[in-house]
mmCIF file of C-alpha atoms in Angstrom:
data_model
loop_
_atom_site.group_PDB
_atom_site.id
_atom_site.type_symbol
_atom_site.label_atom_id
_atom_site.label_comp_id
_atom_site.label_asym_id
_atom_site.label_seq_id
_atom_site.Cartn_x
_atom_site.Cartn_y
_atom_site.Cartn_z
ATOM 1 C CA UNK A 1 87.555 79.195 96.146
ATOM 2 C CA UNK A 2 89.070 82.297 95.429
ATOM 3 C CA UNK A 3 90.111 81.418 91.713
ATOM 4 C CA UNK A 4 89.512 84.241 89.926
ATOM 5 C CA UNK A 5 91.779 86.871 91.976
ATOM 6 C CA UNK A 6 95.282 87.514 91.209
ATOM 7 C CA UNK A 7 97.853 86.627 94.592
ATOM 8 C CA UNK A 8 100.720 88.549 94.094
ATOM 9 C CA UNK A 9 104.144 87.783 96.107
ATOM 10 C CA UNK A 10 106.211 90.221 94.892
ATOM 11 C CA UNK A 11 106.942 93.769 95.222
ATOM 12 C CA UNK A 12 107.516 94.340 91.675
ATOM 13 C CA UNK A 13 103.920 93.108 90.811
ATOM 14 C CA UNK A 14 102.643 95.221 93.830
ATOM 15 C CA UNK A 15 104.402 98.342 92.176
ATOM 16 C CA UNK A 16 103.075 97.744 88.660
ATOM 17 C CA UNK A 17 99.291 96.479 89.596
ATOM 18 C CA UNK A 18 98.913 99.907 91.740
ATOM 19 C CA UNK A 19 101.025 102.259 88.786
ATOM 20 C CA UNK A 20 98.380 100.119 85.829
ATOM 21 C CA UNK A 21 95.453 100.131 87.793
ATOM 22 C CA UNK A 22 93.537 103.417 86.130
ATOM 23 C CA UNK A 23 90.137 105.047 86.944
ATOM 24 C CA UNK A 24 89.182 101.824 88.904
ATOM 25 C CA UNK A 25 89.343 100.903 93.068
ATOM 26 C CA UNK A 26 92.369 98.867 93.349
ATOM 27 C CA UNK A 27 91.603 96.393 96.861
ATOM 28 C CA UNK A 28 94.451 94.790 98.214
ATOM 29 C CA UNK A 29 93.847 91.966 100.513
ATOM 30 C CA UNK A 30 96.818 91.447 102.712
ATOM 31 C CA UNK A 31 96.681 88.046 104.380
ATOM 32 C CA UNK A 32 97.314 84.211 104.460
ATOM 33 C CA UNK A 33 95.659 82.123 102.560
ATOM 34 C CA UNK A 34 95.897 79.832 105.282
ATOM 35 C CA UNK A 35 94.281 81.951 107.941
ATOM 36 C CA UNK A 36 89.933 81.288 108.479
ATOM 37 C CA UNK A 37 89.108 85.077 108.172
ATOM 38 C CA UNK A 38 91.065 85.499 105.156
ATOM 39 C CA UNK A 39 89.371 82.403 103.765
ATOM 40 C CA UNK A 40 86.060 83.906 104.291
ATOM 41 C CA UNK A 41 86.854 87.332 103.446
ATOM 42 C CA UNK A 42 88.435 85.450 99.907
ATOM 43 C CA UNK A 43 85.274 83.828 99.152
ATOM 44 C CA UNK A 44 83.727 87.164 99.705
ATOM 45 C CA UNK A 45 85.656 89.029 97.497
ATOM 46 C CA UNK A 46 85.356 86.694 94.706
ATOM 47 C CA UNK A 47 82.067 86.002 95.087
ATOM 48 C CA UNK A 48 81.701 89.997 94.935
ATOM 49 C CA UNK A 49 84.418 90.957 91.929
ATOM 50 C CA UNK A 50 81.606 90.197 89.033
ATOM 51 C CA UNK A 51 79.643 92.611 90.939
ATOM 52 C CA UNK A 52 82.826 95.503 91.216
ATOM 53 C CA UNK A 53 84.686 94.687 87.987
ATOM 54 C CA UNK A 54 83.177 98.102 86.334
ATOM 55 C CA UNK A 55 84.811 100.252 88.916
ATOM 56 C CA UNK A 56 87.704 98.336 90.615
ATOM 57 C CA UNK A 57 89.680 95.503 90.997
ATOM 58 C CA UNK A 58 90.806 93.097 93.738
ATOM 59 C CA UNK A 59 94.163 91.310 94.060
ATOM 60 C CA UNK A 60 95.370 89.038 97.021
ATOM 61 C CA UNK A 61 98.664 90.153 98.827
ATOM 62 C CA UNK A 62 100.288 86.948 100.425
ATOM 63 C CA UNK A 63 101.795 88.463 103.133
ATOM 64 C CA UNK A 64 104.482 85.831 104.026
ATOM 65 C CA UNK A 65 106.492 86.269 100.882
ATOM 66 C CA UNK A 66 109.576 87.910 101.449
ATOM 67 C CA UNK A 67 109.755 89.807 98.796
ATOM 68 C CA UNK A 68 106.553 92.159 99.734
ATOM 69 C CA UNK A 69 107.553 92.882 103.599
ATOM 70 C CA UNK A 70 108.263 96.685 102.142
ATOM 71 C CA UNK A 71 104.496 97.233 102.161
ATOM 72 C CA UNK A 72 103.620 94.839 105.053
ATOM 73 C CA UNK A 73 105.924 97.353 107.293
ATOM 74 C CA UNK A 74 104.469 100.590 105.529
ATOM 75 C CA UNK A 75 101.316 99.598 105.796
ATOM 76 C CA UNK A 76 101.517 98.787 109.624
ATOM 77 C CA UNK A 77 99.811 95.288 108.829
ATOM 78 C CA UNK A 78 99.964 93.510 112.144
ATOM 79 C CA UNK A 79 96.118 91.966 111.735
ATOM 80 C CA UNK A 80 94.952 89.541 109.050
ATOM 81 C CA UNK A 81 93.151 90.399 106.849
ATOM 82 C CA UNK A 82 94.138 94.196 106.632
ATOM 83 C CA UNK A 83 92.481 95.362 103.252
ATOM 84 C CA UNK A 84 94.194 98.791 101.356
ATOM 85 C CA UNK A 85 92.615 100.860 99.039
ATOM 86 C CA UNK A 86 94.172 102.324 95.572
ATOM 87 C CA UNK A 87 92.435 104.830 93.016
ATOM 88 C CA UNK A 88 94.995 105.885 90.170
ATOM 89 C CA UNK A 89 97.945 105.173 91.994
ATOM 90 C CA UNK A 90 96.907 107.206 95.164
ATOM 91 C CA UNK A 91 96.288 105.511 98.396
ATOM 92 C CA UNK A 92 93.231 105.835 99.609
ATOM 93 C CA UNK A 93 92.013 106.167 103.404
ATOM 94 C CA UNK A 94 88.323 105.526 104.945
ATOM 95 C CA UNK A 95 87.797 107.270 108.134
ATOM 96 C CA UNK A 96 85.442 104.112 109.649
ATOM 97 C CA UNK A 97 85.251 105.409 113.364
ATOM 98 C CA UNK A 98 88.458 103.489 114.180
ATOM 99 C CA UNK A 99 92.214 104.854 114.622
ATOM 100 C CA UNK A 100 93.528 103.215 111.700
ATOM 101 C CA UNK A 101 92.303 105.426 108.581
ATOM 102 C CA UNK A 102 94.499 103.338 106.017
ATOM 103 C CA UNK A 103 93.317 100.013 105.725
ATOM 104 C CA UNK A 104 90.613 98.028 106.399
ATOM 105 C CA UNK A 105 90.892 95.358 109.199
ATOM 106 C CA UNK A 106 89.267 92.031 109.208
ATOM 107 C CA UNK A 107 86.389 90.906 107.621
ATOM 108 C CA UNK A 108 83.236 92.376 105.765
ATOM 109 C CA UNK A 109 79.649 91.061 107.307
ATOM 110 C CA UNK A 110 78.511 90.129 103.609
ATOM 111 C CA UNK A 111 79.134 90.982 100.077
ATOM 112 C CA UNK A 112 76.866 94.057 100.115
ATOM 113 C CA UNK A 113 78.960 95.474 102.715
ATOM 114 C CA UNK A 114 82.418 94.996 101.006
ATOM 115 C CA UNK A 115 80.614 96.643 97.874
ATOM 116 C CA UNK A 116 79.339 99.360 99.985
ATOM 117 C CA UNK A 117 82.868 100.305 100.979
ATOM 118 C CA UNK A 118 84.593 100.115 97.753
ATOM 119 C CA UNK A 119 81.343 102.326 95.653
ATOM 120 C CA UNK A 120 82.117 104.944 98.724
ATOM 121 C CA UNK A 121 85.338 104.823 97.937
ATOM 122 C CA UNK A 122 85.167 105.130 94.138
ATOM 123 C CA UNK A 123 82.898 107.871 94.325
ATOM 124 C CA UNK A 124 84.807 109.893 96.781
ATOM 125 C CA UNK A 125 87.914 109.440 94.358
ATOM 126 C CA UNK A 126 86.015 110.380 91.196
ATOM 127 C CA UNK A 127 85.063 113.449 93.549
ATOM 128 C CA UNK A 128 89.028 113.879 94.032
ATOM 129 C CA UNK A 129 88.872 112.963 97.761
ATOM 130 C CA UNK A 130 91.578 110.946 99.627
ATOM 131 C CA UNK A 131 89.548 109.933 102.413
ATOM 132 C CA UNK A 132 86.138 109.050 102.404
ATOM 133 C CA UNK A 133 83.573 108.444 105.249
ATOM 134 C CA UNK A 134 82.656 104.639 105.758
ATOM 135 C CA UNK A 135 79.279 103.646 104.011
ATOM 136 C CA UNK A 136 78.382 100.932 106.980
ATOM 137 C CA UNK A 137 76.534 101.704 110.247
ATOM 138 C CA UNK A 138 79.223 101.406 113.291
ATOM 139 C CA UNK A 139 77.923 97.825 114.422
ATOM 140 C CA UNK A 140 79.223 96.513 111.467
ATOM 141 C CA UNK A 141 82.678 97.703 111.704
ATOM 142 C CA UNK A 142 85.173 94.876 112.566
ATOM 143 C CA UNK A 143 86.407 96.361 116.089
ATOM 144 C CA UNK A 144 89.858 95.486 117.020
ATOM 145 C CA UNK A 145 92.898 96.859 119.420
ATOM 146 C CA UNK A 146 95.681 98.599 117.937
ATOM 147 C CA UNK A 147 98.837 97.630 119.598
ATOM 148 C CA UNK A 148 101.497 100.046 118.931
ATOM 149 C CA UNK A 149 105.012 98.586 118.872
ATOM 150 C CA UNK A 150 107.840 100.587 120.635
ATOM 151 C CA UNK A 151 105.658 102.644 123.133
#
């Protein structure tokens, strides 16, 4: 299904896909491959990465290896699929009405929508930004409830 993008399992390869990836949208899928949503949302992405490949690339970030917990725990990811966003090494946030700026959560309604997103995103980068202002109307935000751990 999702043959054409790259799962990665280990820090190192984290590391050097974010340093190599230049003037292109790196999207990081953090999931399991076993999980439904991340199934759908992996279909969706490689149905879509044809469509992207000009200005940014998509890897798959299987969140059970040990090796890439350092970026599960930086990244807060406590819901699957949580999607993060790369241009040139910097991290890039999306300000999508939610409380969670730095990654996406869940799915994306259809392909147009995930390519939506990541043109936003590449634009706002080329313009220097670190944040950008989500493309989609609010109903087709993934809604969700943040638990915060240790409160």
């Amino acid at each position: 299904m999702s043959s054409e993008l790259k799962t990665v399992r280990k820090k190192k390869d984290i590391d050097s896909i974010v340093r190599d990836t230049i003037d292109k949208v790196l999207v990081l899928r953090f999931g399991r491959s076993s999980d439904v949503v991340c199934l759908h949302l992996d279909d969706l992405l490689s149905k879509s990465a044809r469509q992207v490949s000009k200005f940014a690339s998509i890897a798959l970030v299987d969140i059970d290896s040990e090796d890439v917990q350092v970026y599960v725990d930086y990244f807060d990811i406590t819901f699957t699929p949580s999607t993060v966003f790369f241009f040139n090494a910097h991290h890039m946030k999306m300000d999508s009405g939610t409380a969670d700026h730095t990654k996406w959560i869940g799915g994306f309604q259809n392909k147009q929508d995930f390519i939506d997103v990541v043109e936003a995103i590449f634009r706002g980068a080329m313009n220097g930004k670190l944040i950008v202002n989500c493309p989609l109307p609010p109903e087709q935000i993934p809604k969700y409830q943040l638990l915060y751990k240790d409160l």
